[in-house]
Short mmCIF file of C-alpha atoms in Angstrom, two decimals:
data_model
loop_
_atom_site.label_atom_id
_atom_site.label_comp_id
_atom_site.label_asym_id
_atom_site.label_seq_id
_atom_site.Cartn_x
_atom_site.Cartn_y
_atom_site.Cartn_z
CA UNK L 91 -7.06 -40.22 30.51
CA UNK L 92 -6.51 -36.58 31.32
CA UNK L 93 -7.64 -34.10 28.70
CA UNK L 94 -6.25 -30.68 28.01
CA UNK L 95 -8.62 -27.87 29.02
CA UNK L 96 -10.50 -26.63 25.98
CA UNK L 97 -10.97 -22.86 25.92
CA UNK L 98 -12.90 -22.20 22.79
CA UNK L 99 -16.05 -24.16 22.04
CA UNK L 100 -18.39 -22.15 19.92
CA UNK L 101 -20.90 -21.61 22.75
CA UNK L 102 -18.30 -20.55 25.33
CA UNK L 103 -16.68 -18.13 22.84
CA UNK L 104 -19.94 -16.50 21.90
CA UNK L 105 -20.93 -16.30 25.61
CA UNK L 106 -17.46 -14.73 26.33
CA UNK L 107 -18.01 -12.17 23.56
CA UNK L 108 -21.26 -11.20 25.22
CA UNK L 109 -19.63 -10.96 28.65
CA UNK L 110 -16.83 -8.87 27.20
CA UNK L 111 -19.21 -6.49 25.47
CA UNK L 112 -21.12 -6.01 28.78
CA UNK L 113 -17.97 -4.94 30.74
CA UNK L 114 -18.51 -1.45 32.18
CA UNK L 115 -16.32 1.08 30.30
CA UNK L 116 -14.36 1.91 33.39
CA UNK L 117 -13.03 -1.68 33.83
CA UNK L 118 -12.05 -2.30 30.30
CA UNK L 119 -8.79 -1.62 28.49
CA UNK L 120 -6.49 -0.40 31.18
CA UNK L 121 -5.43 -1.00 34.76
CA UNK L 122 -7.22 1.28 37.25
CA UNK L 123 -6.71 1.44 41.08
CA UNK L 124 -9.43 4.05 41.26
CA UNK L 125 -12.46 5.03 39.07
CA UNK L 126 -10.44 7.73 37.28
CA UNK L 127 -6.83 6.53 37.58
CA UNK L 128 -5.53 5.36 34.31
CA UNK L 129 -2.32 3.36 33.71
CA UNK L 130 -0.60 3.00 30.23
CA UNK L 131 2.31 0.85 29.18
CA UNK L 132 4.71 2.95 27.02
CA UNK L 133 7.88 1.84 25.21
CA UNK L 134 10.41 4.63 24.30
CA UNK L 135 13.34 4.00 21.85
CA UNK L 136 15.89 6.11 20.11
CA UNK L 137 16.88 4.21 17.04
CA UNK L 138 17.27 0.69 18.33
CA UNK L 139 18.24 1.71 21.83
CA UNK L 140 15.77 1.50 24.73
CA UNK L 141 15.59 4.96 26.40
CA UNK L 142 15.86 4.64 30.21
CA UNK L 143 15.83 7.22 33.05
CA UNK L 144 12.83 9.20 31.96
CA UNK L 145 10.62 10.85 34.57
CA UNK L 146 6.98 12.01 34.60
CA UNK L 147 8.05 15.50 33.48
CA UNK L 148 9.60 14.02 30.28
CA UNK L 149 6.22 12.83 28.98
CA UNK L 150 3.28 14.55 27.37
CA UNK L 151 0.09 12.39 27.51
CA UNK L 152 -3.16 13.38 25.84
CA UNK L 153 -6.53 11.82 26.55
CA UNK L 154 -8.99 12.67 23.80
CA UNK L 155 -6.80 15.71 22.92
CA UNK L 156 -6.57 17.04 26.55
CA UNK L 157 -3.13 17.15 28.05
CA UNK L 158 -3.05 15.16 31.31
CA UNK L 159 -0.78 15.47 34.36
CA UNK L 160 1.28 12.34 34.51
CA UNK L 161 1.48 11.58 38.22
CA UNK L 162 3.79 8.54 38.32
CA UNK L 163 6.13 6.78 35.98
CA UNK L 164 8.02 3.57 36.60
CA UNK L 165 9.66 0.65 34.73
CA UNK L 166 7.82 -1.87 36.85
CA UNK L 167 9.42 -5.02 38.16
CA UNK L 168 6.09 -6.72 38.69
CA UNK L 169 5.15 -10.31 38.14
CA UNK L 170 4.14 -11.09 34.54
CA UNK L 171 1.69 -13.52 33.10
CA UNK L 172 3.02 -14.77 29.76
CA UNK L 173 0.69 -16.42 27.26
CA UNK L 174 2.40 -18.04 24.33
CA UNK L 175 0.15 -18.94 21.42
CA UNK L 176 1.80 -21.07 18.84
CA UNK L 177 0.09 -22.13 15.59
CA UNK L 178 -0.11 -25.89 15.44
CA UNK L 179 -1.78 -26.16 12.09
CA UNK L 180 -0.76 -28.55 9.37
CA UNK L 181 1.35 -25.85 7.77
CA UNK L 182 3.44 -25.65 10.93
CA UNK L 183 3.87 -29.45 11.57
CA UNK L 184 7.67 -29.30 11.25
CA UNK L 185 7.84 -27.12 14.31
CA UNK L 186 5.88 -29.06 16.90
CA UNK L 187 8.91 -31.01 18.31
CA UNK L 188 11.00 -27.85 18.61
CA UNK L 189 8.06 -26.07 20.18
CA UNK L 190 8.02 -28.57 23.01
CA UNK L 191 11.68 -28.11 23.74
CA UNK L 192 11.50 -24.40 23.40
CA UNK L 193 8.62 -23.99 25.89
CA UNK L 194 10.55 -25.80 28.60
CA UNK L 195 13.47 -23.44 28.01
CA UNK L 196 11.27 -20.37 28.21
CA UNK L 197 9.78 -21.57 31.45
CA UNK L 198 13.34 -21.54 32.86
CA UNK L 199 13.94 -18.00 31.67
CA UNK L 200 11.06 -16.42 33.73
CA UNK L 201 11.63 -14.50 36.91
CA UNK L 202 10.27 -15.64 40.29
CA UNK L 203 6.65 -14.77 40.42
CA UNK L 204 6.12 -14.93 36.68
CA UNK L 205 3.88 -17.46 35.08
CA UNK L 206 3.51 -19.09 31.59
CA UNK L 207 0.84 -20.93 29.67
CA UNK L 208 0.77 -22.33 26.13
CA UNK L 209 -2.25 -22.12 23.82
CA UNK L 210 -2.40 -24.28 20.80
CA UNK L 211 -5.41 -25.76 18.85
CA UNK L 212 -6.77 -29.01 17.59
CA UNK L 213 -10.48 -28.80 16.72
CA UNK L 214 -10.63 -26.20 19.51
CA UNK L 215 -8.33 -23.99 21.30
CA UNK L 216 -6.23 -25.90 23.89
CA UNK L 217 -4.58 -24.74 27.06
CA UNK L 218 -1.72 -27.22 26.87
CA UNK L 219 -0.92 -27.40 30.57
CA UNK L 220 -2.46 -24.41 32.42
CA UNK L 221 -0.56 -21.58 34.25
CA UNK L 222 2.93 -22.85 35.30
CA UNK L 223 5.37 -20.95 37.60
CA UNK L 224 8.83 -19.83 36.68
CA UNK L 225 11.46 -22.54 36.70
CA UNK L 226 8.92 -25.33 36.27
CA UNK L 227 9.12 -28.11 33.60
CA UNK L 228 5.61 -27.83 31.83
CA UNK L 229 4.22 -31.12 30.71
CA UNK L 230 4.22 -30.64 26.83
CA UNK L 231 3.47 -34.28 26.01
CA UNK L 232 -0.08 -33.39 24.85
CA UNK L 233 1.09 -30.70 22.33
CA UNK L 234 0.33 -32.00 18.85
CA UNK L 235 -0.55 -30.95 15.30
CA UNK L 236 -4.08 -29.57 14.94
CA UNK L 237 -6.56 -30.57 12.40
CA UNK L 238 -7.94 -27.07 11.80
CA UNK L 239 -6.75 -23.59 12.29
CA UNK L 240 -8.92 -21.40 14.56
CA UNK L 241 -6.28 -18.72 14.72
CA UNK L 242 -8.70 -15.80 15.67
CA UNK L 243 -10.35 -18.03 18.42
CA UNK L 244 -6.83 -18.64 19.91
CA UNK L 245 -5.92 -14.95 19.83
CA UNK L 246 -9.28 -14.04 21.37
CA UNK L 247 -8.71 -16.57 24.19
CA UNK L 248 -5.22 -15.22 24.80
CA UNK L 249 -6.30 -11.53 24.99
CA UNK L 250 -9.37 -12.26 27.14
CA UNK L 251 -7.24 -13.19 30.14
CA UNK L 252 -7.59 -10.57 32.90
CA UNK L 253 -4.47 -10.57 35.11
CA UNK L 254 -4.87 -10.21 38.94
CA UNK L 255 -4.30 -6.95 40.46
CA UNK L 256 -0.60 -6.14 40.57
CA UNK L 257 0.31 -8.34 37.54
CA UNK L 258 0.83 -7.59 33.95
CA UNK L 259 0.05 -9.75 30.93
CA UNK L 260 2.10 -10.20 27.73
CA UNK L 261 0.89 -12.42 24.81
CA UNK L 262 3.43 -13.75 22.34
CA UNK L 263 1.66 -15.19 19.20
CA UNK L 264 3.59 -17.17 16.66
CA UNK L 265 1.29 -17.93 13.68
CA UNK L 266 0.79 -17.67 9.98
CA UNK L 267 -2.46 -15.96 10.66
CA UNK L 268 -4.49 -18.22 8.28
CA UNK L 269 -7.75 -18.71 10.07
CA UNK L 270 -10.00 -21.65 9.38
CA UNK L 271 -12.71 -23.50 11.36
CA UNK L 272 -13.20 -20.88 14.20
CA UNK L 273 -16.23 -18.73 15.11
CA UNK L 274 -14.60 -15.42 16.09
CA UNK L 275 -14.52 -12.73 13.34
CA UNK L 276 -11.57 -10.31 12.76
CA UNK L 277 -13.99 -7.48 13.84
CA UNK L 278 -14.70 -9.20 17.16
CA UNK L 279 -10.93 -9.85 17.77
CA UNK L 280 -10.22 -6.08 17.13
CA UNK L 281 -12.94 -5.11 19.60
CA UNK L 282 -11.49 -7.48 22.27
CA UNK L 283 -7.96 -6.10 21.53
CA UNK L 284 -9.28 -2.63 22.27
CA UNK L 285 -10.42 -3.81 25.67
CA UNK L 286 -7.75 -6.23 26.58
CA UNK L 287 -5.19 -5.47 29.29
CA UNK L 288 -2.64 -7.60 27.33
CA UNK L 289 0.18 -6.29 25.22
CA UNK L 290 0.43 -8.45 22.14
CA UNK L 291 3.62 -9.45 20.35
CA UNK L 292 3.14 -11.11 16.99
CA UNK L 293 5.76 -13.18 15.15
CA UNK L 294 4.79 -14.19 11.67
CA UNK L 295 5.30 -17.68 10.65
CA UNK L 296 4.60 -16.80 6.97
CA UNK L 297 7.03 -18.98 5.06
CA UNK L 298 7.34 -16.34 2.37
CA UNK L 299 9.11 -14.03 4.86
CA UNK L 300 10.79 -16.31 7.30
CA UNK L 301 13.48 -18.92 7.13
CA UNK L 302 12.77 -22.39 8.46
CA UNK L 303 15.88 -23.38 10.24
CA UNK L 304 14.86 -26.77 11.57
CA UNK L 305 16.41 -28.50 8.61
CA UNK L 306 18.60 -25.69 7.39
CA UNK L 307 16.53 -25.08 4.32
CA UNK L 308 14.24 -22.39 3.06
CA UNK L 309 10.68 -23.55 2.21
CA UNK L 310 9.00 -21.82 -0.70
CA UNK L 311 5.44 -20.78 0.01
CA UNK L 312 3.14 -18.93 -2.23
CA UNK L 313 0.43 -17.48 -0.14
CA UNK L 314 -2.89 -16.71 -1.78
CA UNK L 315 -4.21 -13.13 -1.78
CA UNK L 316 -6.72 -14.12 0.96
CA UNK L 317 -3.85 -15.42 3.15
CA UNK L 318 -1.79 -12.33 2.71
CA UNK L 319 -4.88 -10.29 3.67
CA UNK L 320 -5.43 -12.29 6.77
CA UNK L 321 -1.93 -11.64 7.94
CA UNK L 322 -2.25 -7.97 7.31
CA UNK L 323 -5.59 -7.80 9.30
CA UNK L 324 -4.04 -9.49 12.36
CA UNK L 325 -1.01 -7.23 12.08
CA UNK L 326 -3.30 -4.25 12.22
CA UNK L 327 -4.69 -5.34 15.57
CA UNK L 328 -1.36 -5.51 17.29
CA UNK L 329 -1.02 -1.68 17.75
CA UNK L 330 -4.36 -1.67 19.46
CA UNK L 331 -2.59 -3.21 22.51
CA UNK L 332 0.70 -1.28 22.20
CA UNK L 333 2.46 -4.34 21.01
CA UNK L 334 4.81 -5.13 18.16
CA UNK L 335 4.85 -7.07 14.92
CA UNK L 336 8.26 -8.85 14.72
CA UNK L 337 8.92 -9.23 11.00
CA UNK L 338 12.24 -11.00 10.98
CA UNK L 339 13.76 -14.40 9.98
CA UNK L 340 12.86 -17.34 12.21
CA UNK L 341 15.64 -19.85 12.83
CA UNK L 342 16.11 -22.72 15.19
CA UNK L 343 14.92 -22.09 18.74
CA UNK L 344 12.57 -19.48 17.31
CA UNK L 345 10.21 -19.55 20.25
CA UNK L 346 13.03 -18.87 22.68
CA UNK L 347 14.63 -16.08 20.62
CA UNK L 348 11.21 -14.42 19.99
CA UNK L 349 10.33 -14.73 23.65
CA UNK L 350 13.60 -13.13 24.81
CA UNK L 351 13.11 -10.09 22.45
CA UNK L 352 9.46 -9.56 23.36
CA UNK L 353 9.94 -10.12 27.04
CA UNK L 354 12.92 -7.68 27.24
CA UNK L 355 10.82 -5.09 25.40
CA UNK L 356 7.87 -5.60 27.68
CA UNK L 357 9.87 -5.36 30.94
CA UNK L 358 11.59 -2.14 29.81
CA UNK L 359 8.41 -0.26 29.12
CA UNK L 360 7.31 2.54 31.26
CA UNK L 361 4.03 2.49 33.09
CA UNK L 362 2.45 6.05 33.10
CA UNK L 363 -0.40 6.88 35.50
CA UNK L 364 -2.78 9.80 35.55
CA UNK L 365 -6.17 10.85 36.85
CA UNK L 366 -8.21 11.60 33.77
CA UNK L 367 -9.29 15.23 33.86
CA UNK L 368 -11.27 17.36 31.41
CA UNK L 369 -12.66 14.45 29.60
CA UNK L 370 -15.94 12.63 29.81
CA UNK L 371 -15.81 9.13 31.40
CA UNK L 372 -17.83 7.31 28.85
CA UNK L 373 -17.08 6.23 25.21
CA UNK L 374 -13.76 5.72 23.46
CA UNK L 375 -10.74 7.67 24.76
CA UNK L 376 -7.98 8.19 22.26
CA UNK L 377 -4.51 8.34 23.69
CA UNK L 378 -1.44 10.09 22.44
CA UNK L 379 1.95 9.98 24.20
CA UNK L 380 5.13 11.72 23.29
CA UNK L 381 8.44 12.68 24.86
CA UNK L 382 9.13 16.28 25.73
CA UNK L 383 12.77 16.07 25.93
CA UNK L 384 14.91 17.12 22.84
CA UNK L 385 15.68 14.19 20.57
CA UNK L 386 14.15 11.69 18.09
CA UNK L 387 12.13 9.05 19.80
CA UNK L 388 9.88 6.17 18.80
CA UNK L 389 7.03 6.06 21.28
CA UNK L 390 4.75 2.99 21.41
CA UNK L 391 1.59 2.79 23.51
CA UNK L 392 -1.90 1.52 23.17
CA UNK L 393 -4.26 3.59 21.02
CA UNK L 394 -6.75 4.28 23.67
CA UNK L 395 -9.27 2.82 26.09
CA UNK L 396 -13.07 2.47 26.62
#
C-alpha cells in the first residue's frame, strides 16, 4: 500500500526550524541573482482595478528608509509553484468531497510550466500527491478527513518550500485557523513567513463569516474567544509575505473561485529589482514601496527581508 508523504513529524519540523534559522541572511526572504540584487513582488491597485503599464520610474522603493534606484520592473510570465493547503479537520468534513473535485479543476487551470501540490493533515501534514504539472489529473483518492488540526505545522510546511531559480511560489491556504496537535508555534510561523519566498493568500473557513454552499444552508458557528484570536494571529502573518486575506463568502467550488482570484492577483503583480545601496547587508531590512504617479493607489508588498 502506498502512503502519502508525511512532511511534518515533530522531529523533522524542529530540524527544519533549525535549518531555517541558520540560513544566511543574504539567502532568505527574497530572490537574489547576485549578493546585493533584491527582487520584490508588488501589487498595485486603484480601487478594485489592477494598475498596469507602470515603469521603474513610477515606483519609489525604500530599504531601511534609504531611497533605492529601481533597475527593472516587469509583470513576469514565469512558471509558478502553487501550494494549496486545505484544512481537513473535523470542522471541515463537509468539504472533503468538493475539495477533491476542485483540485482536479484547478490543475486544469494552470499554465504550461506551472505546478501544483495539495497539503492536508491527518495526524501529520500530508502532501497528498506531490508536485503535479499543469493539466494533469492529480490522484486525490487519499485525501480524507483528519483527526487533529496541526494548522500551524501545515502553513509552516507550505512556506518552507524554496522554488527553483526562475520560478515563483504562491500559497493558497483555506482554513479556520484553529490549531491543535502540532509543534510549530505562532511565533515560529511568523519568523518563517519573514524568510519565505512565498506569497501567502489566506481564505478563512470561519463559519461565522462564510456561507457553506455545499447544501445551500448557512451553518451557525459560535467561535470561542481563543478560536477568534487564532484566526487573527494567522491573518497578521499574511502581510509579512505581501499576500492577502480574502474575507468573503465561500460558496460551492470555493477552492476554484478562491484560486482564480489569488492566482490572477499573483500573476499581475510587478517584480521590482534593485541593488541595495546605502544600507548594511545584515539584519532586518524594512521595505516601503509607493507609486510616484499622481493618483490614489493601494500598494501591497512584503514588509522586508533579512
